[in-house]
């Protein structure tokens, strides 16, 4: 088994092993950066204060950070009655005077640090108040002998409440002292061409910016650090891929019988994109290596039928297939879609989720292990230990973004040799696809089924709520079904729920109780399904016409009769999320409308987001726009999307570096597949540095 090189071990020590860091500070450091030294090392400054400017007092310009050498002349405490006035200390040199002001000051402390009659070096922003120079709460007060320690460029780090800049700088500096000398893992020619410094120098410079240049994401320093991270990402994915492919797959060649029957039973013909994708999949299946394919297709692009036809190949070849989806609700819906089609071609299909218990569960498990069940649909319960397949050939994972990269990789390793198709409705920009799915082949369903009408999307000020409700009333009178989406409030489920409940009550009063249903994350599975079924159900024309929902309907739900969507506080949602939500409408024959209710005033970014939503329905365009708007290291929403988060790289800026890293990886593995050359050894160090241990385990020992 491979082990982390010992030179890296000090970096993985806990922050409280640094002198002067107790449990309280360690907690704060953990909050802002992480619990280990390596986390502090990756915690780069995003600004600087230049304290090198050191004029005479009489020349100190207002508004500028100055480091001044002054004599302490006099202390004037505020009158005891009025504690809102500051404590003042007058200082000066032979050119002029400056007053230091301290609010809520402790006299003892000030007398100690600024004793009258002595000389001190102070640093802070000089201001003019009442025509006189002053400095409120100097950042530093030291003796002349300590002048050098403060008269320098000070990095500014992202902080958290309770953590002082000084403490953080000290912690980072001590962590940096433990940086080991590492072998160079980058290609010498490349380093020379781009004038990149060695890793250690790059990090040191990044933590000690002399000018704004070291802070710029496009400086050679930041480029090098970002590149290291991206290279580790690409290399890790490539290694996992190599291993996954090495696990022998089986050549699956169906006779097309079942597939033909299913296609005949479909009420439509396949789109060009669907047929093309199926051809790509068939190629993978026929191949003796294992299939690892990502199917990207916007909401409504028709992924389900592709999944079914893929799974039927497994059945034709005498084996089984499984379809895993992230929620109970979706799993049920898939089952409902697939059951009649399976019946039409005589294939047995079963359902499994955490909610199926006792005898019913045993029966399902028996049929799966005996092979009586050919297709199993369900939640992640499908891949629990006690679920044994007779002969599982194909696993399909739907709405992959809900599971995350790690879960997927785990799954890929657990199910040795099973062909995998993962499907995602989150259109991902090309650059991001590489970071999360560099290990997979990609198909794109970039063509919607015919006959879809564009959704008419409008921005509406929340002040027009009353008119909006009247419009909803008119719409349901003319037979429409309406989604009313309530926003996330401050990450708190309870207040989300309260907001949704309020809206539900309000709409029920106006539209009639029977007309309004509600579904939210707190509902138990059966209640949720009942609400959804009532809303979707065509059997009861008197069922609810409006479904008030929190974002639980985000994923996959299909009610073609729903033609109106109201999104309340649309400005609080991310672009990707809005796009997902809107995808619930515009699925049927009727024209659809989406109203984005916003609370004014909008920030520039929120405005740009909502305008994008109004102007396009193309998920891939929206995804690129989303990446641009998020930029600047803001990682909002990445967690939900299952994409990896980077600490040094910012893909809004470093997209080109990612492409370079991908190409570099290809070359590296062609020349040195087991990472055994000197550079290979150095690259292992890189992988450990970025905690890609799992990828290293895939290498044969050596
Ligand atoms: P998603 O990609 O979001 O999972 P679905 O598979 O749920 O999309 O398909 C959305 C709707 O489009 C379904 O009602 C499905 O029956 C329909 N559909 C799928 N393929 C076609 C097609 N080729 N022509 C017409 N309708 C289609
Ligand atoms: Mg779907």
GROMACS .gro file of C-alpha atoms and ligand atoms in nm, residues 298-300 302-304 325 330 334 398-399 423 425 555-557 584 587, ligand 2:
model
   19
  298UNK     CA    1  -3.124   1.944  -2.001
  299UNK     CA    2  -3.443   1.895  -1.807
  300UNK     CA    3  -3.701   1.748  -2.042
  302UNK     CA    4  -3.573   1.276  -2.261
  303UNK     CA    5  -3.308   1.094  -2.061
  304UNK     CA    6  -3.546   0.843  -1.905
  325UNK     CA    7  -3.228   0.806  -0.839
  330UNK     CA    8  -3.844   1.055  -0.847
  334UNK     CA    9  -3.963   0.660  -1.293
  398UNK     CA   10  -3.002   0.947  -1.265
  399UNK     CA   11  -2.968   1.309  -1.156
  423UNK     CA   12  -2.724   1.102  -1.617
  425UNK     CA   13  -2.983   1.735  -1.583
  555UNK     CA   14  -3.555   1.734  -0.951
  556UNK     CA   15  -3.717   1.537  -1.228
  557UNK     CA   16  -4.089   1.563  -1.147
  584UNK     CA   17  -4.080   2.159  -1.473
  587UNK     CA   18  -4.332   2.004  -2.105
  704LIG    MG1   19  -3.520   1.273  -1.565
   0.00000   0.00000   0.00000
